[in-house]
XYZ file of N, CA and C in Angstrom:
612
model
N -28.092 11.175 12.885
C -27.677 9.997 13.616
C -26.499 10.350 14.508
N -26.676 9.600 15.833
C -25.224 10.167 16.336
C -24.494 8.932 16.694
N -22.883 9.078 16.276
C -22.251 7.843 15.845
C -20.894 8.302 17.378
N -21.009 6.867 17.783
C -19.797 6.906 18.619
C -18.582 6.914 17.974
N -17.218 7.054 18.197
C -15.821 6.802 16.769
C -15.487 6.554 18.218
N -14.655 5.094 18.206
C -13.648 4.531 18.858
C -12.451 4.541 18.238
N -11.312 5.829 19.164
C -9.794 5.966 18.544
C -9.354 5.392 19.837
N -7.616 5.320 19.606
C -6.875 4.852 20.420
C -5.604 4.622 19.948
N -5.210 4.303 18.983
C -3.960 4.102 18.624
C -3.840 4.753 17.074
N -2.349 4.937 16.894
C -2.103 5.950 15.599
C -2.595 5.658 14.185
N -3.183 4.066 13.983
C -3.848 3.786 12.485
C -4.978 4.276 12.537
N -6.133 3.995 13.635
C -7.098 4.472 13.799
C -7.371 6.124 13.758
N -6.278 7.229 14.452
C -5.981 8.496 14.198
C -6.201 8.592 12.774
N -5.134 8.142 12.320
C -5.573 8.420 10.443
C -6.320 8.159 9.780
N -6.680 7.296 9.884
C -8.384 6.913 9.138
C -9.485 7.506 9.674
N -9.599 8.292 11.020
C -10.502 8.751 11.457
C -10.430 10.583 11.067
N -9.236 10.582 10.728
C -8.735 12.510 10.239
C -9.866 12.091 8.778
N -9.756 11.172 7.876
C -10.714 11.067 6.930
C -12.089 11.103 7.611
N -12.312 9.932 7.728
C -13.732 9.556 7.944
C -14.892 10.412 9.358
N -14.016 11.277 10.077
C -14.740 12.212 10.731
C -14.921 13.418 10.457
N -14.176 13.694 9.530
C -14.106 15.306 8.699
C -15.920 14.834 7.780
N -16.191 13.591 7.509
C -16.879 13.162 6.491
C -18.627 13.074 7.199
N -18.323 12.334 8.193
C -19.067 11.821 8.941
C -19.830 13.160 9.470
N -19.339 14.400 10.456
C -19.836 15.478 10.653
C -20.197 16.121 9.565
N -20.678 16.398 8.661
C -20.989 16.718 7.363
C -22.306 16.406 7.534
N -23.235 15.446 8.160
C -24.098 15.115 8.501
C -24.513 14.268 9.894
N -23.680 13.980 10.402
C -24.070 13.481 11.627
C -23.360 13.742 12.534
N -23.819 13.447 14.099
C -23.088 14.112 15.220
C -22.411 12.920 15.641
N -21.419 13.186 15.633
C -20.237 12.263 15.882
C -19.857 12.703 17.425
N -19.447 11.690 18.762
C -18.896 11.740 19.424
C -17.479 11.185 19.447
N -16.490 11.466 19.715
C -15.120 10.879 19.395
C -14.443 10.171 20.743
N -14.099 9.403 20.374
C -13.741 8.762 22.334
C -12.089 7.952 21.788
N -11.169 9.019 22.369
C -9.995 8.050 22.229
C -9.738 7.461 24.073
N -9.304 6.358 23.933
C -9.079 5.027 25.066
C -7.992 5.474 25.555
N -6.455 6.048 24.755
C -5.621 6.495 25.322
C -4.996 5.041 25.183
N -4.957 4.151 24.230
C -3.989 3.330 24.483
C -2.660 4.198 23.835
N -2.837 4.448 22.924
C -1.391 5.391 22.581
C -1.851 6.680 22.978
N -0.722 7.372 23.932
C -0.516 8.176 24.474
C 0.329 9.064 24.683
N 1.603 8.882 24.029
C 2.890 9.808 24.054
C 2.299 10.750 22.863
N 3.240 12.012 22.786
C 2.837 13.129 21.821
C 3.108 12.649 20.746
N 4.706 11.824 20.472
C 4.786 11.011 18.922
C 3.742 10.125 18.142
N 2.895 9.715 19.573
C 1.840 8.306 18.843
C 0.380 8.929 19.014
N 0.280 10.177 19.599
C -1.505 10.625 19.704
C -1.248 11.896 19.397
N -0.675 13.082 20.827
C -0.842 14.204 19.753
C -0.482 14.480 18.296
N 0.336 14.652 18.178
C 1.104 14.829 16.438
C 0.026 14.592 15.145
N -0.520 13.479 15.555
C -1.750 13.529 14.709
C -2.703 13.989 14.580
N -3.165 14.402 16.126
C -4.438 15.273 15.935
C -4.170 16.554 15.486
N -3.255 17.340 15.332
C -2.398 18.646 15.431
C -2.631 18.421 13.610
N -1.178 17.744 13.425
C -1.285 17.253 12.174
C -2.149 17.211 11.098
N -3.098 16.599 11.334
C -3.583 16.090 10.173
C -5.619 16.582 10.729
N -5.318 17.552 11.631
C -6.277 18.448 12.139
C -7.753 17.501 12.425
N -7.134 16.482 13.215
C -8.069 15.895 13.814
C -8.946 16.402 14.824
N -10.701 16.648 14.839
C -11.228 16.663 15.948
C -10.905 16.466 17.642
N -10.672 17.839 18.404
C -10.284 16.977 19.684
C -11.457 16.090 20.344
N -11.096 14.989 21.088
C -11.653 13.728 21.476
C -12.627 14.614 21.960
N -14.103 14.330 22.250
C -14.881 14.621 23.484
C -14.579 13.792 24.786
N -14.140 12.608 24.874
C -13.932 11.854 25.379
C -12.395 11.212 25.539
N -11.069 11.534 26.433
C -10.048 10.546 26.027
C -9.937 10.027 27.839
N -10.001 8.574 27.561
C -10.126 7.457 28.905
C -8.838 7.498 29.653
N -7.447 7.915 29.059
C -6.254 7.972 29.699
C -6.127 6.379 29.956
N -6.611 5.592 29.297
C -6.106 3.972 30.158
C -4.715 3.731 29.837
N -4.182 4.131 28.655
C -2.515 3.246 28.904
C -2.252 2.442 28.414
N -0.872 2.355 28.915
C -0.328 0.639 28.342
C -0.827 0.144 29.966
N -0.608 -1.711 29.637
C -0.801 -2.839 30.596
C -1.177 -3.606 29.922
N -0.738 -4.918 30.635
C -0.962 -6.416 29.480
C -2.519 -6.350 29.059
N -2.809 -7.550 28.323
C -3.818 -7.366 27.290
C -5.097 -7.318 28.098
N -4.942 -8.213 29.267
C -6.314 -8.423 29.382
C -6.940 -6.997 30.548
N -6.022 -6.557 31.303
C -6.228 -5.637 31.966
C -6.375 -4.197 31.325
N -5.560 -4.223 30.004
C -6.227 -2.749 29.516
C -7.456 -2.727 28.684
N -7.932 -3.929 28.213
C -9.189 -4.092 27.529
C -9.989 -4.358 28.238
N -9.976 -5.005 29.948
C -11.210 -4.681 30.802
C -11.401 -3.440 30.929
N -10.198 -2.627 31.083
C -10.136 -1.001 31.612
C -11.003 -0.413 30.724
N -10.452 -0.526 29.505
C -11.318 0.211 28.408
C -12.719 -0.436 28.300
N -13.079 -1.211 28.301
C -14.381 -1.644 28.021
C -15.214 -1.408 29.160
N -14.869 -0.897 30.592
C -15.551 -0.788 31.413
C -15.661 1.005 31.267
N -14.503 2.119 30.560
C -14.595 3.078 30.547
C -15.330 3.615 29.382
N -15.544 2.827 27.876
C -15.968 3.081 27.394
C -17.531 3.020 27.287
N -18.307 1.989 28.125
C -19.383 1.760 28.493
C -19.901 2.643 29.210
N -19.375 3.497 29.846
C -19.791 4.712 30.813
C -20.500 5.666 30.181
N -19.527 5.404 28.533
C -19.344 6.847 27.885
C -20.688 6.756 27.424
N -21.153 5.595 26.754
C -22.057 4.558 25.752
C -23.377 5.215 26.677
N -22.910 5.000 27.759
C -24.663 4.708 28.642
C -24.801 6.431 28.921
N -24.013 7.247 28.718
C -24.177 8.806 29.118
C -24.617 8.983 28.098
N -23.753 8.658 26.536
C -24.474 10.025 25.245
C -25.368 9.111 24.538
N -25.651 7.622 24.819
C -26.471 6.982 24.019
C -26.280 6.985 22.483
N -25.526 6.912 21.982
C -25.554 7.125 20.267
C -26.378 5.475 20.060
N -26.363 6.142 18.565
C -27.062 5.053 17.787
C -26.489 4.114 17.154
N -25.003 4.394 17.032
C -23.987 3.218 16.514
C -22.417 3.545 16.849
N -21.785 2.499 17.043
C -20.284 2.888 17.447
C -19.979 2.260 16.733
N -18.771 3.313 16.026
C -17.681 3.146 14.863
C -16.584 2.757 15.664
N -16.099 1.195 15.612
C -14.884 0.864 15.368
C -13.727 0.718 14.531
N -12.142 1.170 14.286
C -11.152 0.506 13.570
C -10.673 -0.680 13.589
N -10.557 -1.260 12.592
C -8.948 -2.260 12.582
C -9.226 -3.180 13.642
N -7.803 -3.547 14.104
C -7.912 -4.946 15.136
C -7.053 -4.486 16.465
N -6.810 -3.272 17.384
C -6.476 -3.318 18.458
C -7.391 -3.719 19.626
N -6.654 -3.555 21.076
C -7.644 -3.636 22.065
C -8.606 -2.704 22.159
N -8.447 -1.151 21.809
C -9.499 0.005 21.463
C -10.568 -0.168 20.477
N -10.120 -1.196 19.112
C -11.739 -2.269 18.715
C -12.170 -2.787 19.226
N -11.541 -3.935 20.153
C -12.509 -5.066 20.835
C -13.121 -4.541 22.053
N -12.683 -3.735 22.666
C -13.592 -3.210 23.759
C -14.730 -2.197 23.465
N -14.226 -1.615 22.204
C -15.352 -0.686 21.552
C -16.630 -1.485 21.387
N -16.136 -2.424 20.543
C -17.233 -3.301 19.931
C -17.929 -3.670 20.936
N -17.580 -4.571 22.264
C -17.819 -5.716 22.735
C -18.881 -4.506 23.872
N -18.559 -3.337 24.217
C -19.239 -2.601 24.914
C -20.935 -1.939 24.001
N -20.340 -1.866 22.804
C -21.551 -1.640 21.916
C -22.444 -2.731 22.148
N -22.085 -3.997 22.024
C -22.870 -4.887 21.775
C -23.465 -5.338 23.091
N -22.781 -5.043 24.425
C -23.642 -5.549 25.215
C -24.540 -4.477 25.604
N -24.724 -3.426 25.268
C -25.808 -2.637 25.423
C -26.713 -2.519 24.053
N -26.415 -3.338 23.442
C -27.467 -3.375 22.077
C -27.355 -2.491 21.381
N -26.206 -1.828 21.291
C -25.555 -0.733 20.278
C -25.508 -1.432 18.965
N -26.021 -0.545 18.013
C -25.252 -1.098 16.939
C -23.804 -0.853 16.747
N -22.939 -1.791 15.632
C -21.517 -1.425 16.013
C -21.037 -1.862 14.016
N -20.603 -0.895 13.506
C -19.528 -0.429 12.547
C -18.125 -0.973 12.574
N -17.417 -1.940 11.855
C -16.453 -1.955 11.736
C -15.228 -1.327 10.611
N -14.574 -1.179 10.282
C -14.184 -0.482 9.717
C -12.772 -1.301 9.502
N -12.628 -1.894 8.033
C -11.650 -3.248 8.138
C -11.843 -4.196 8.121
N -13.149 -4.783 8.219
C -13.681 -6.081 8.925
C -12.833 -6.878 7.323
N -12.804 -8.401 8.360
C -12.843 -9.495 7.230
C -11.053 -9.351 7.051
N -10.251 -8.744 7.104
C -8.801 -8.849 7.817
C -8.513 -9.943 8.300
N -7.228 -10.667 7.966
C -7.207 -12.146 8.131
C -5.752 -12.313 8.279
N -4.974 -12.610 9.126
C -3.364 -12.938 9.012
C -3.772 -14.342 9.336
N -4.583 -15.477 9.952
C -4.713 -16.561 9.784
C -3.580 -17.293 10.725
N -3.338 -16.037 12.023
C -2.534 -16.235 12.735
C -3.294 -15.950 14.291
N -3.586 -17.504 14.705
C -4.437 -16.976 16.287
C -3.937 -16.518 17.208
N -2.370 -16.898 16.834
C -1.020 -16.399 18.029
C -1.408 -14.741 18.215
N -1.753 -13.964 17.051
C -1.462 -12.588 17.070
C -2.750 -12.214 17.669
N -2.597 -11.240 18.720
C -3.502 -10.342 19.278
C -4.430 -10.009 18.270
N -3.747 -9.531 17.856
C -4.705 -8.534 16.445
C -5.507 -9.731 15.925
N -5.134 -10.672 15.610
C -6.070 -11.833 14.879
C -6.993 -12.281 15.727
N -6.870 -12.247 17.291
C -8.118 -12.553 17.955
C -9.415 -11.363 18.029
N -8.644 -10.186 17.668
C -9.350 -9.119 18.330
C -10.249 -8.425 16.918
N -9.736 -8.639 15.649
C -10.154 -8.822 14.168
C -11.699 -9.834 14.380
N -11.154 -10.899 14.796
C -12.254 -12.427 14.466
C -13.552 -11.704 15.816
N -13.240 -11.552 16.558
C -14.071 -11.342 18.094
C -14.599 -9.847 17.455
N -14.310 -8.943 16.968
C -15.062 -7.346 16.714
C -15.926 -8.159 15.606
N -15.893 -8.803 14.585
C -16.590 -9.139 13.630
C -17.758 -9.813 13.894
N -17.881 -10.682 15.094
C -19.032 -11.466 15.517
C -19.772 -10.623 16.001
N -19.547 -9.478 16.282
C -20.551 -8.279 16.851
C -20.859 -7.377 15.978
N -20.346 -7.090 14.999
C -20.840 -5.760 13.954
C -22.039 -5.662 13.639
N -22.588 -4.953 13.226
C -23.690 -4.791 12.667
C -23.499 -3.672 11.162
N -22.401 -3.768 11.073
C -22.239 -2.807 9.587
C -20.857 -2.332 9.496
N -20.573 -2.858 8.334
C -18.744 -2.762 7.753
C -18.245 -2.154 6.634
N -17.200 -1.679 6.821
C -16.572 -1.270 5.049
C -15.363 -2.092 5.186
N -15.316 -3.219 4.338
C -14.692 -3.987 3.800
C -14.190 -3.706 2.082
N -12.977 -4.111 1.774
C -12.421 -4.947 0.528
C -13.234 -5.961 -0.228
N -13.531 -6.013 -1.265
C -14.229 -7.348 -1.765
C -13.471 -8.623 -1.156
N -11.921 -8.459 -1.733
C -11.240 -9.907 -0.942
C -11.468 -10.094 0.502
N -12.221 -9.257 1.315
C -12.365 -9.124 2.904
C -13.371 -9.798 3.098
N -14.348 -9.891 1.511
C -16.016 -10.268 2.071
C -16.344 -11.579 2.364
N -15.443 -11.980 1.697
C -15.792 -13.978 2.024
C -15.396 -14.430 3.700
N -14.638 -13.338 4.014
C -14.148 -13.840 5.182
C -15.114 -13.418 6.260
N -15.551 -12.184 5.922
C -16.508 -11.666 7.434
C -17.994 -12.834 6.858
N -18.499 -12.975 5.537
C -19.567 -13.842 5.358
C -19.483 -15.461 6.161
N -17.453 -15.985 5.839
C -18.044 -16.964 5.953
C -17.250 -17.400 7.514
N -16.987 -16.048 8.256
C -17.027 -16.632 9.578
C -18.751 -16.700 10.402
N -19.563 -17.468 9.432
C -20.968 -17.125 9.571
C -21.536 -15.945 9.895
N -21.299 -14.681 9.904
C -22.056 -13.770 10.215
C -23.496 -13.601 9.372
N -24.154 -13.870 10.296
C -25.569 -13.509 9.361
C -25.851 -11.937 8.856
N -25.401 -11.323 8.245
C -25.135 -9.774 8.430
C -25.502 -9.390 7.001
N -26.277 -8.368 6.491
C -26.973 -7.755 5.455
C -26.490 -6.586 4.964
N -25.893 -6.095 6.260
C -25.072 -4.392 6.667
C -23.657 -4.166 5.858
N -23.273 -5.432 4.972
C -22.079 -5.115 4.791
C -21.723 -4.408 3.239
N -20.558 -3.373 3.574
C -20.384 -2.878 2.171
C -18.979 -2.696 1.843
N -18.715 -2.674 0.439
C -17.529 -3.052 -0.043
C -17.215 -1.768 -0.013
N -16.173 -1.377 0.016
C -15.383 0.026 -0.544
C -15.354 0.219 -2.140
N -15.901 1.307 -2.595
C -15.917 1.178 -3.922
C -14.601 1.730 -4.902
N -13.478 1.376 -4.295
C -11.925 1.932 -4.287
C -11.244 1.305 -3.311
N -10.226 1.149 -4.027
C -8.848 0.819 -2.819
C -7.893 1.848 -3.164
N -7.961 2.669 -3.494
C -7.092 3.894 -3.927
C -7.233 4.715 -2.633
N -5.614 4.842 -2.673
C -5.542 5.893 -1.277
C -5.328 7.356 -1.783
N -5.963 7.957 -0.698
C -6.203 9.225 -0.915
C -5.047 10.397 -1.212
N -5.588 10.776 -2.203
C -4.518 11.507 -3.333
C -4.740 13.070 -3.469
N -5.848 13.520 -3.166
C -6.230 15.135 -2.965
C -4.993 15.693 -2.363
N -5.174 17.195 -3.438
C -4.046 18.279 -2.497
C -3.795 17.998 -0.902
N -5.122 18.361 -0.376
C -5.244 18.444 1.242
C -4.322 17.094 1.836
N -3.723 15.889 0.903
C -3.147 14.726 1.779
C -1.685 14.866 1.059
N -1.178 14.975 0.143
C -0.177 14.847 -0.334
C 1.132 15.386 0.173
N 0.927 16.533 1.079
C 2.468 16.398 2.340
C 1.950 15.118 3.375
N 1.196 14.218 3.027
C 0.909 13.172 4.079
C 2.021 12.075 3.793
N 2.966 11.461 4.533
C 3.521 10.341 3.971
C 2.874 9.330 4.014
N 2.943 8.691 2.363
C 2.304 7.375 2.113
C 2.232 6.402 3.092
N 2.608 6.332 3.817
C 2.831 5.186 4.887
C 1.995 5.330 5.976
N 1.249 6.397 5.954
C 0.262 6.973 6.934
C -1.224 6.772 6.625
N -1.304 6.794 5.107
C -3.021 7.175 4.486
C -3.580 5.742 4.695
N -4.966 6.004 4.849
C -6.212 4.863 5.274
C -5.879 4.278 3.549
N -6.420 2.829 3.220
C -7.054 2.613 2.119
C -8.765 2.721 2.407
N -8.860 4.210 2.172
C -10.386 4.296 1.578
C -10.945 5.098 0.607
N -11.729 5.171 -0.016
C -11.874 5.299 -1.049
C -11.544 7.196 -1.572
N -11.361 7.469 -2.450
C -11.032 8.667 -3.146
C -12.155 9.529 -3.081
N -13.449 9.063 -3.367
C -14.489 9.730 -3.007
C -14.809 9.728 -1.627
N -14.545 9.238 -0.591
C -14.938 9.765 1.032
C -15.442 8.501 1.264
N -16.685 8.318 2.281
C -17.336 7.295 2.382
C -18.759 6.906 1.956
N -18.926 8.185 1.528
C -20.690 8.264 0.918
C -20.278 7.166 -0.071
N -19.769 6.330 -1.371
C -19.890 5.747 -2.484
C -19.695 4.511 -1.972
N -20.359 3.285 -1.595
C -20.344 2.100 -1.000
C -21.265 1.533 -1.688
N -20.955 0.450 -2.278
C -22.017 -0.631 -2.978
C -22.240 -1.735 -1.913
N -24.009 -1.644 -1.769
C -24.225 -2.987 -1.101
C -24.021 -4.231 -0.858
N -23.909 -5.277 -0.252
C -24.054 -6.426 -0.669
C -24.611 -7.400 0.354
N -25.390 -8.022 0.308
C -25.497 -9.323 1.131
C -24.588 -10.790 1.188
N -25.338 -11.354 1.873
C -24.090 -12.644 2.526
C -23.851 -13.200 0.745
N -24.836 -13.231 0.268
C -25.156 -14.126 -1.358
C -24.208 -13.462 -1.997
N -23.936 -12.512 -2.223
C -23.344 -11.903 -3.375
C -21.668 -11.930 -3.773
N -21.493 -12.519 -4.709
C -19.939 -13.012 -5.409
C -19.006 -11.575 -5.196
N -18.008 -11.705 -4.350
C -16.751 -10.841 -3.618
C -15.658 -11.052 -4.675
């Protein structure tokens, strides 16, 4: 399968040093960072670091207010979409580098991965809370928290694709432990292969 990974900012870097070391193991991963973070403190350092894949793809878009760097990106990331064709794009979390990920997947009938979904500050003021609620109406397949699941179910998503993390334990292996805690994904100890199913029905 070949999976798009939408990076862009430094949470997404770290969860993706996991989940793409994992992911190539069996599938061809294209990597596309947006370039919303861009200084060496907030993008390189990590890839160096924590021996992240270099991008095949980085858009250079930048900072600029909200709505102009998420047209930028969503019009650059669609370029990328319609050149390598993958079969699903992996989004993070709740920046503008999710919602344009997503929102570009979905208008080309991509399938689209969230990663986080069901995240809730219950605050519409916050960027992040619009851009959380708006990636979720488009997914087509998530790794969520059990406490996450009621929320992506019952912002109606009709969605079958979704799976719980079978751990909230952050990653503790030799290979992370000069990592400071304040950096590691919550995902699971075993990688991402161990995910229990669930549908909309099933008690979270």
């Amino acid at each position: 399968m070949k999976v798009a990974s939408i990076v862009g900012a430094r949470p997404q870097f770290i969860k993706a040093a996991v989940v793409s070391r994992e992911l190539r193991k069996h599938h061809q991963e294209v990597l596309v960072h947006t370039g919303q973070h861009y200084d060496d403190n907030m993008s390189a350092v990590f890839f160096r670091d924590l021996e992240i894949p270099e991008p095949d793809y980085n858009l250079g878009v930048g900072s600029g207010p909200q709505g102009a760097q998420t047209g930028e990106m969503l019009k650059r990331i669609q370029e990328v979409l319609l050149k390598e064709r993958p079969d699903i794009v992996l989004v993070y979390g709740d920046t503008n580098s999710t919602l344009a990920g997503a929102l570009a997947a979905a208008k080309l009938h991509t399938g689209v991965a969230h990663v986080e979904a069901g995240l809730r500050s219950f605050n519409r003021r916050m960027p992040e809370e619009l851009n959380r609620i708006l990636t979720d109406h488009v997914y087509d397949g998530t790794n969520v928290r059990q406490r996450s699941l009621r929320r992506v179910v019952g912002d109606s998503n009709p969605k079958s694709a979704t799976f719980v993390s079978s751990s909230g334990r952050e990653i503790r292996n030799s290979k992370w432990r000069s990592v400071p805690a304040s950096w590691l994904p919550s995902v699971p100890a075993e990688g991402i292969a161990n995910y229990q199913s669930l549908t909309p029905n099933s008690k979270a």
